Coordinates of N, CA and C in Angstrom, one line a residue:
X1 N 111.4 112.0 134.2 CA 110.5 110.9 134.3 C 111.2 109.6 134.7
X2 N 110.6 109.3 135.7 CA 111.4 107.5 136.2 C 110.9 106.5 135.3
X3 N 111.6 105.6 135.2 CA 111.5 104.5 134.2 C 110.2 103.5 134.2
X4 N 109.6 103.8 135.6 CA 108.3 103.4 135.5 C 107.1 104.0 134.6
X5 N 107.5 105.5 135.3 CA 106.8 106.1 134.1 C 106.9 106.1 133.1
X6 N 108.3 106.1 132.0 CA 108.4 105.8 131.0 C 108.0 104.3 130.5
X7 N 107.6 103.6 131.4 CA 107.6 102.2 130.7 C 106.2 102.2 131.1
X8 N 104.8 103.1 131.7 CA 103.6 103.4 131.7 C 103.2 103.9 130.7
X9 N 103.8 104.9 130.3 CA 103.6 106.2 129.0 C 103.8 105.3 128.0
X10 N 104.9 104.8 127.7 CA 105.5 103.7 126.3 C 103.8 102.8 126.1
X11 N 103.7 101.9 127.1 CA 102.7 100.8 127.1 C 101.4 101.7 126.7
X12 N 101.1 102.7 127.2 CA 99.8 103.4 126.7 C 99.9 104.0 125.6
X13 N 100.6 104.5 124.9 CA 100.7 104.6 123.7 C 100.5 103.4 123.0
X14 N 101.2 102.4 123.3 CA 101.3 101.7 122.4 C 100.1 100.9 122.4
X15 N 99.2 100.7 123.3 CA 98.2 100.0 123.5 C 97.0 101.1 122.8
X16 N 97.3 102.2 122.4 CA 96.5 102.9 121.8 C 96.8 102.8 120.2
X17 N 97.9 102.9 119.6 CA 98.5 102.5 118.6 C 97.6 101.1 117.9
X18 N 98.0 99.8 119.0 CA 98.6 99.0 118.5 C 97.6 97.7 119.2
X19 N 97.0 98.0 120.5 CA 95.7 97.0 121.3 C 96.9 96.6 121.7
X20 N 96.5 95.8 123.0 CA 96.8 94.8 123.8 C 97.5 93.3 123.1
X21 N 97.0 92.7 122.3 CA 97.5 92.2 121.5 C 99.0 92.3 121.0
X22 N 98.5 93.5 120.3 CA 99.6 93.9 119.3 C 100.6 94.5 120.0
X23 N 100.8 94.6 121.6 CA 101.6 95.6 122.1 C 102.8 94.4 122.6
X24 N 104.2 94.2 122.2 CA 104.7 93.2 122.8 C 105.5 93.9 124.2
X25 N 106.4 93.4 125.0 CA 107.3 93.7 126.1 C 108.2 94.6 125.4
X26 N 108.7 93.7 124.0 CA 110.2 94.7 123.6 C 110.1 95.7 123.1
X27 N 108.5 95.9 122.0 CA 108.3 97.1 121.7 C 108.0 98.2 123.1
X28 N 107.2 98.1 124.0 CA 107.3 98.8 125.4 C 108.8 99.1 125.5
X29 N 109.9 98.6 125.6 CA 110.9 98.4 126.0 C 111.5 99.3 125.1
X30 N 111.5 99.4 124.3 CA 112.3 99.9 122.6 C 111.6 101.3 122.9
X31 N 110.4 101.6 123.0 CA 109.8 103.2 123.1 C 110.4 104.0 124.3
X32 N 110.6 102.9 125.9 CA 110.4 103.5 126.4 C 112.1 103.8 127.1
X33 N 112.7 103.3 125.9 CA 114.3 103.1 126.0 C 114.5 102.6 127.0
X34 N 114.2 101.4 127.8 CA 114.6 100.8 129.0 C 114.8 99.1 128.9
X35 N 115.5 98.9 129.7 CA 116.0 97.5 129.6 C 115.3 96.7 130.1
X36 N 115.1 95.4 129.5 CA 114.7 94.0 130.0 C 114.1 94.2 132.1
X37 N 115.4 94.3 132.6 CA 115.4 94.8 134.2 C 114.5 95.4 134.7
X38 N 114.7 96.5 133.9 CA 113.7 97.9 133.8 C 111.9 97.2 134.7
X39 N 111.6 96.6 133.2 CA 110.5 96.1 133.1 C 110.3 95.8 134.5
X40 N 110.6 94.4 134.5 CA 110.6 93.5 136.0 C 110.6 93.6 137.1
X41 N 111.1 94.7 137.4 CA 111.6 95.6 138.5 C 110.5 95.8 138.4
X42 N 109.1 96.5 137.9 CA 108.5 97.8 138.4 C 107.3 96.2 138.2
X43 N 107.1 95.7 137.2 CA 105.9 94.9 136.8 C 106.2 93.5 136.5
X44 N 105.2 92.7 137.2 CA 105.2 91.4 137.2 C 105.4 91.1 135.5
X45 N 104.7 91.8 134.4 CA 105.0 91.3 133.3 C 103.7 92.1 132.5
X46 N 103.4 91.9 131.2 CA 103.1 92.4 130.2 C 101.3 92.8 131.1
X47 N 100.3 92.0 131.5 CA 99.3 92.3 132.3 C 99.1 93.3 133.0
X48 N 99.9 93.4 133.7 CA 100.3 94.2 134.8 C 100.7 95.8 134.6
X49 N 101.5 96.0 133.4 CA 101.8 96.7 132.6 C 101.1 97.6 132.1
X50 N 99.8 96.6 131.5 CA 98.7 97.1 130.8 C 97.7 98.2 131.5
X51 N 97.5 97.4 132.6 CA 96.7 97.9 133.9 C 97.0 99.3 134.2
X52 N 98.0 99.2 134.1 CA 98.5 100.7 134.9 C 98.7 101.3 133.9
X53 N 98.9 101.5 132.4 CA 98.5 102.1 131.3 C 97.2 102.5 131.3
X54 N 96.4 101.7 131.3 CA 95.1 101.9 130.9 C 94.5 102.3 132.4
X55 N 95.3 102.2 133.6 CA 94.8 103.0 134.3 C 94.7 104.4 134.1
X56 N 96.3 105.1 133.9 CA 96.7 106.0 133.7 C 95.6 106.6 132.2
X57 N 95.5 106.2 131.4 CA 94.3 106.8 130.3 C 93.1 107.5 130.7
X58 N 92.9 106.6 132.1 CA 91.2 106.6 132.2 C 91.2 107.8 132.7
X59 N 92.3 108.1 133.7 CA 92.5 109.3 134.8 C 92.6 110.6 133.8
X60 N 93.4 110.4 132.5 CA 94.1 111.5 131.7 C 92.4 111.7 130.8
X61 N 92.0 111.0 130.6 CA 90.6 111.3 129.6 C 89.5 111.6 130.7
X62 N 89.6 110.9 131.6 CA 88.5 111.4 132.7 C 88.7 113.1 133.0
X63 N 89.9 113.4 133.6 CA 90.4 114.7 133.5 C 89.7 115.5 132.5
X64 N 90.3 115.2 131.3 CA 89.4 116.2 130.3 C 88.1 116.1 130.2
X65 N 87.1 114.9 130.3 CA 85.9 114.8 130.4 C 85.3 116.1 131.1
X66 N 85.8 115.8 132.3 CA 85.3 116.2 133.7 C 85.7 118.0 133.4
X67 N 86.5 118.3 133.1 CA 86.7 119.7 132.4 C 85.6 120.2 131.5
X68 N 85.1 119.7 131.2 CA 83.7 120.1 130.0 C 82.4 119.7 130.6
X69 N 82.5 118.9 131.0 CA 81.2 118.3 131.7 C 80.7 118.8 133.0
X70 N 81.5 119.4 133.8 CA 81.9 120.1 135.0 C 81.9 121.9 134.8
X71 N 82.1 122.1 133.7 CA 82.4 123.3 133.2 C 81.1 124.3 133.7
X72 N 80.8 125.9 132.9 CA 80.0 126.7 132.8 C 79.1 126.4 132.1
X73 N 78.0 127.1 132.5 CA 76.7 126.4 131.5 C 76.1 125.3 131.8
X74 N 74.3 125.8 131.3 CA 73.4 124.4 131.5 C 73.9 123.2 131.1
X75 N 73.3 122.4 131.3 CA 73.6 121.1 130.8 C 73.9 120.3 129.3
X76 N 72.8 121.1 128.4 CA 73.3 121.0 126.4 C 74.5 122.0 126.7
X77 N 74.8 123.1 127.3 CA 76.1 123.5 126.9 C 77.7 122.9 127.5
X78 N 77.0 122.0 128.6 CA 78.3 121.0 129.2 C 78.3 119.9 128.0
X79 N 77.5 119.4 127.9 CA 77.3 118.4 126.6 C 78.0 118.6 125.4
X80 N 77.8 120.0 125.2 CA 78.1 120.2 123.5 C 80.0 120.4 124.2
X81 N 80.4 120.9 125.4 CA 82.0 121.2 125.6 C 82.4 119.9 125.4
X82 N 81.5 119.1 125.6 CA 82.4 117.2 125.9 C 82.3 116.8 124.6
X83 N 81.3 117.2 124.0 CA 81.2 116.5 122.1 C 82.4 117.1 121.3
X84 N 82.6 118.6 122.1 CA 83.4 119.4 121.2 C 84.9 119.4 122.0
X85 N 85.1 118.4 122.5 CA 86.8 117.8 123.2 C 87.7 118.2 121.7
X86 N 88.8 117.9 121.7 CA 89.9 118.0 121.0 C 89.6 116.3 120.9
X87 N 89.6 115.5 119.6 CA 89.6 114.7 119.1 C 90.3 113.7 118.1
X88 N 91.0 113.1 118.0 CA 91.7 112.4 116.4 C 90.5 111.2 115.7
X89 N 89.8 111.6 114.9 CA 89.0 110.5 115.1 C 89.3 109.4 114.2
X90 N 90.3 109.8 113.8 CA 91.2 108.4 113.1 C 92.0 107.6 113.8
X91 N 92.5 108.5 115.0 CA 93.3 107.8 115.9 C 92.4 106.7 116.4
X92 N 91.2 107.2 117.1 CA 90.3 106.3 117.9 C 90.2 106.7 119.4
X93 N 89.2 105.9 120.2 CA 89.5 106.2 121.4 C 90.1 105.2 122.1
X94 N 91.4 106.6 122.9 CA 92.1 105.0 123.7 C 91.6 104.2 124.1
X95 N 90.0 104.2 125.3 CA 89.6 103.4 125.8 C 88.8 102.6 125.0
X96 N 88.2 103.3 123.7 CA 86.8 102.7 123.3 C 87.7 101.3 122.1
X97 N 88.6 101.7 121.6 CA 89.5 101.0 120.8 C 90.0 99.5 121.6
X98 N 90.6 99.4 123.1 CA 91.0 98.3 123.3 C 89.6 97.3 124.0
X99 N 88.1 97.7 124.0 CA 87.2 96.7 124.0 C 87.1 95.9 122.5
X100 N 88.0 96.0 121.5 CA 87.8 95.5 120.9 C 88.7 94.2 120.7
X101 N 89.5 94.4 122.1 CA 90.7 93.5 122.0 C 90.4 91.9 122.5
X102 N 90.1 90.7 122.0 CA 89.7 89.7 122.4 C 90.3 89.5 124.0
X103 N 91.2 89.7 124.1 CA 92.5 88.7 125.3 C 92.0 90.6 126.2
X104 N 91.6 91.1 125.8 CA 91.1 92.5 127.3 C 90.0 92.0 127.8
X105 N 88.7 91.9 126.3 CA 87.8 91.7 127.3 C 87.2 90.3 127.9
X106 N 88.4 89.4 127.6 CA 87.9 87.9 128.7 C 89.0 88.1 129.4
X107 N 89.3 88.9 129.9 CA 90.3 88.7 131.8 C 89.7 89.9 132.1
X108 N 88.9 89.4 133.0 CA 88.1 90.7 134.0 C 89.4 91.7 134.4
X109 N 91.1 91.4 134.8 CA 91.6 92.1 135.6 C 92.2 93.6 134.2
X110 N 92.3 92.6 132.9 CA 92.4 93.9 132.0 C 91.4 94.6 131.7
X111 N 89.8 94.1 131.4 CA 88.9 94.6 131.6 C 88.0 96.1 131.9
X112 N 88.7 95.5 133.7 CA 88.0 96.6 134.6 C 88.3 97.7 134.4
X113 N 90.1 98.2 134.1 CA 89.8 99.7 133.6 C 89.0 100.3 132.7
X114 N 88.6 99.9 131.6 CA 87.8 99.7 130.4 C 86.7 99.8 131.0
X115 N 86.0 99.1 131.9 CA 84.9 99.1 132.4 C 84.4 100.2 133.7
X116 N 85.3 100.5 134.6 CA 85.3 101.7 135.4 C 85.0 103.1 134.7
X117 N 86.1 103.0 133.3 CA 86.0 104.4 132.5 C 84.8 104.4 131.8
X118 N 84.4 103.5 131.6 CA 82.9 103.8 130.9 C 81.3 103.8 131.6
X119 N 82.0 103.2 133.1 CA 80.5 103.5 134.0 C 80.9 104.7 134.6
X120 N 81.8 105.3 134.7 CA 82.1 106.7 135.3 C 81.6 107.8 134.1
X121 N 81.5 107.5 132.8 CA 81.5 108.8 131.8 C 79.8 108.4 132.0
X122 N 79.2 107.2 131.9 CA 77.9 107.1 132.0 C 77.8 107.7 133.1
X123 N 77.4 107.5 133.9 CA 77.1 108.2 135.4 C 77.3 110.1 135.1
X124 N 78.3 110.0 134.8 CA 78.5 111.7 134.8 C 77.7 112.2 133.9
X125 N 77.3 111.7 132.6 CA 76.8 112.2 131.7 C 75.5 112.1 132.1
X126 N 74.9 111.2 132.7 CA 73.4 110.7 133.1 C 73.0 111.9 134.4
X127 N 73.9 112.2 135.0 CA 73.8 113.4 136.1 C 73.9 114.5 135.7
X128 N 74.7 115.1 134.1 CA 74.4 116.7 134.2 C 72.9 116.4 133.3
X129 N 72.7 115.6 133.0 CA 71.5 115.7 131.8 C 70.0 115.7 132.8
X130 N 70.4 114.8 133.8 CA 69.4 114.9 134.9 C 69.0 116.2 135.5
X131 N 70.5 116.4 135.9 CA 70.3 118.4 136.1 C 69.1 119.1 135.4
X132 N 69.5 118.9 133.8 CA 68.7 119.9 132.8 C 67.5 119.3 132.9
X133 N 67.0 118.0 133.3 CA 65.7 117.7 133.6 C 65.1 118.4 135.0
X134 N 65.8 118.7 135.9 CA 65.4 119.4 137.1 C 65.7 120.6 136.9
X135 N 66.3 121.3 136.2 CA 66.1 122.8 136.2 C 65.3 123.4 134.8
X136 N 64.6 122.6 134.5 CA 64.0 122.8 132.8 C 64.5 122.9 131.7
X137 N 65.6 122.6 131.6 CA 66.1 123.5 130.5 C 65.6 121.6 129.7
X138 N 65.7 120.6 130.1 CA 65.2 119.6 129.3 C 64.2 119.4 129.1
X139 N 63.2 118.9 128.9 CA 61.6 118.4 128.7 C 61.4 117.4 129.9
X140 N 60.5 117.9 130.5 CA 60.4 116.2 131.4 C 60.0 115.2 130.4
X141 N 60.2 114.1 130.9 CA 60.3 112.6 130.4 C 61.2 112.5 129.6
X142 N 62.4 113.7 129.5 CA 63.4 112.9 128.8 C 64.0 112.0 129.8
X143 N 64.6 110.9 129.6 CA 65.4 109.7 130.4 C 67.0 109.9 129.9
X144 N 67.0 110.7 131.1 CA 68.5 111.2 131.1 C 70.0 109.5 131.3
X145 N 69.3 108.5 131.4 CA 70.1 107.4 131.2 C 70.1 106.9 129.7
X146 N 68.7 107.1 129.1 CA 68.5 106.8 127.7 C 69.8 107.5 127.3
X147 N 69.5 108.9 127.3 CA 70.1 109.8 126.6 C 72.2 109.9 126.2
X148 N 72.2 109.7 128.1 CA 74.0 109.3 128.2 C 74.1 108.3 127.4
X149 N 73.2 107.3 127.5 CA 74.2 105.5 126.6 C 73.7 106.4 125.0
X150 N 73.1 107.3 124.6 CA 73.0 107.5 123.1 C 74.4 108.3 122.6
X151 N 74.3 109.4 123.5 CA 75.5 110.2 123.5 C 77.5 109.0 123.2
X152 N 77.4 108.7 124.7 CA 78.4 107.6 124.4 C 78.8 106.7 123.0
X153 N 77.5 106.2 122.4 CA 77.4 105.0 121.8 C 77.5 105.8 120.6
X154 N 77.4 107.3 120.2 CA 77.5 108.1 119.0 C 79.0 108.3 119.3
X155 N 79.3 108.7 119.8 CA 80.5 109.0 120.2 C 81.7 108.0 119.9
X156 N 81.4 106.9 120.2 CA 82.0 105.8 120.1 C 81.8 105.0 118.7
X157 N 80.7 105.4 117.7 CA 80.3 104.5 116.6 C 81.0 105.5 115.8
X158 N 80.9 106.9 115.8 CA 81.6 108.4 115.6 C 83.1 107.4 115.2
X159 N 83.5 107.5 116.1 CA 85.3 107.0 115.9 C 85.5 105.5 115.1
X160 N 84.4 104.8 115.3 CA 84.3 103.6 114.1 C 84.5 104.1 112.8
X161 N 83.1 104.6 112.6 CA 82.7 105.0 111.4 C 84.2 105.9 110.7
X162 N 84.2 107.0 111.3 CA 85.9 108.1 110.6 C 87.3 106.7 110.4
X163 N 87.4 105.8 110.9 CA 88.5 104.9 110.7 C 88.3 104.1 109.6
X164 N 86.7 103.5 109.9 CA 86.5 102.9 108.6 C 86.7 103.4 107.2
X165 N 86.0 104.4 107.7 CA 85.9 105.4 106.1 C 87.0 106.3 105.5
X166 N 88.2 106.8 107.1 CA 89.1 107.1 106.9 C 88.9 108.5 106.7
X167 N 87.7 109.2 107.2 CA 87.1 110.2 106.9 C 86.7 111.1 108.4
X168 N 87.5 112.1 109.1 CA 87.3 112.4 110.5 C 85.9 113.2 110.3
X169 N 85.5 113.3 109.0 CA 84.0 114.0 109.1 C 83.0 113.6 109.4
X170 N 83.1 112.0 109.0 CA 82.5 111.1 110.1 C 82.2 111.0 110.9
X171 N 83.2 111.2 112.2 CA 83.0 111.8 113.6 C 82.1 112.5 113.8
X172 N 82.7 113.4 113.2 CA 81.6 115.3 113.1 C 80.1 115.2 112.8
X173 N 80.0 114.2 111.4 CA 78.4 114.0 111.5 C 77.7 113.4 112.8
X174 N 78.4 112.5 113.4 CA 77.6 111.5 114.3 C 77.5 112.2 115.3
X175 N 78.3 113.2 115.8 CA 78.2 114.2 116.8 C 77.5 115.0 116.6
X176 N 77.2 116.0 115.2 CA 75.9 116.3 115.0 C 74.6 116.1 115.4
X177 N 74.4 115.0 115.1 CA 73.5 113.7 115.2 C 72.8 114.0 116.4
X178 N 73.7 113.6 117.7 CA 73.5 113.9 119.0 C 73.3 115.4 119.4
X179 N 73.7 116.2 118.6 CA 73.0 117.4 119.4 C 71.7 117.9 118.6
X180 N 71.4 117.6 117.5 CA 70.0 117.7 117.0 C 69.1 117.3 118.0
X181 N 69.4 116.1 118.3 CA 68.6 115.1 119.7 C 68.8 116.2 120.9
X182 N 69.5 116.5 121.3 CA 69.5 117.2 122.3 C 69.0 118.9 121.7
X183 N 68.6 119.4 121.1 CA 68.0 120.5 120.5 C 66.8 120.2 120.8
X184 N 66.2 118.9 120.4 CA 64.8 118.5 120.5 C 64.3 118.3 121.6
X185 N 65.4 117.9 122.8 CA 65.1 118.0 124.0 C 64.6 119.2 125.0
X186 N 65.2 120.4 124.4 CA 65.3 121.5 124.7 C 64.1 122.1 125.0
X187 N 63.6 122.8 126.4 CA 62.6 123.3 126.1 C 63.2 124.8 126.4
X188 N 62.2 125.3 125.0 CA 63.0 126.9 124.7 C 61.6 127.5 125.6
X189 N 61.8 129.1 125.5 CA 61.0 130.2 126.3 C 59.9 130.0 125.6
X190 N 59.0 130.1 126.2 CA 57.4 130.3 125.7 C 56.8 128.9 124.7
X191 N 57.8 127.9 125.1 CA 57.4 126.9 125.1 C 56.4 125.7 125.8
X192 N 55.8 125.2 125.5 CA 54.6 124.4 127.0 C 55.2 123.1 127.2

């Protein structure tokens, strides 16, 4: 691994750990055993740094998204592979955890990753669910946009809730949640 990458990998952990905020140069530096130089060499400085961390996330979570979502099966069974990802839901979500970082979301340039990864999981999600509205398997007049921001926004309140409570069953319930909803969506055989 070149020292860039180590000093990408260090900063994304630790911006997962720890936000934007909390992530200083020396701790990057200390993880990613490289020197002051290191740094400077590859990145203008701590911003810059971040960027390409949380670039790198979006690509590594997108990956797995897109592996379930993309996968075999109608549309509730792409859905239920993405609900049923490998999860920490105490850890948090990398991405969903650093909108909560004041100094990310007022500079559009740390932002935008943050913002790309969540209009790309919208979009994807709003397209297989569209699918199951065009091949029946959903009810017409579900609103396959409604449905993505419910999905997401359980998903993401999911990882709140388990940290607050300190309880990863949390998660689990809220995930639940969303596929009852999508059960209800369902139009089964010999249904009208």
């Amino acid at each position: 691994m070149s020292k860039k990458e180590a000093l990408t990998r260090a900063a994304a952990e630790l911006l997962w750990e720890r936000g934007y905020t909390g992530t200083s140069p020396a701790k990057v530096l200390e993880r990613a055993h490289a020197g002051q130089g290191s740094m400077y060499h590859h990145f203008s400085g701590k911003a810059e740094l971040a960027v390409e961390a949380m670039t790198q996330m979006s690509e590594e979570l997108r990956a797995r998204a897109e592996g379930a979502l993309g996968g075999e099966g109608g549309a509730v069974a792409r859905i239920d592979a993405f609900l049923d990802l490998e999860r920490d839901p105490l850890a948090g979500c990398r991405m969903g955890r650093l909108t909560q970082d004041y100094d990310v979301v007022t500079d559009d340039r740390l932002r935008a990753p943050l913002a790309e990864f969540f209009d790309w999981l919208d979009e994807r999600l709003t397209a297989v669910l569209a699918e199951g509205v065009r091949t029946g398997e959903l009810r017409p007049g579900t609103d396959p946009v409604a449905i993505a921001a419910l999905i997401m926004a359980t998903v993401q309140g999911g990882y709140v809730l388990a940290r607050a409570w300190q309880q990863p069953e949390a998660f689990q319930r809220a995930v639940e949640g969303v596929r009852r909803v999508l059960a209800d969506l369902r139009v089964h055989p010999g249904q009208d």
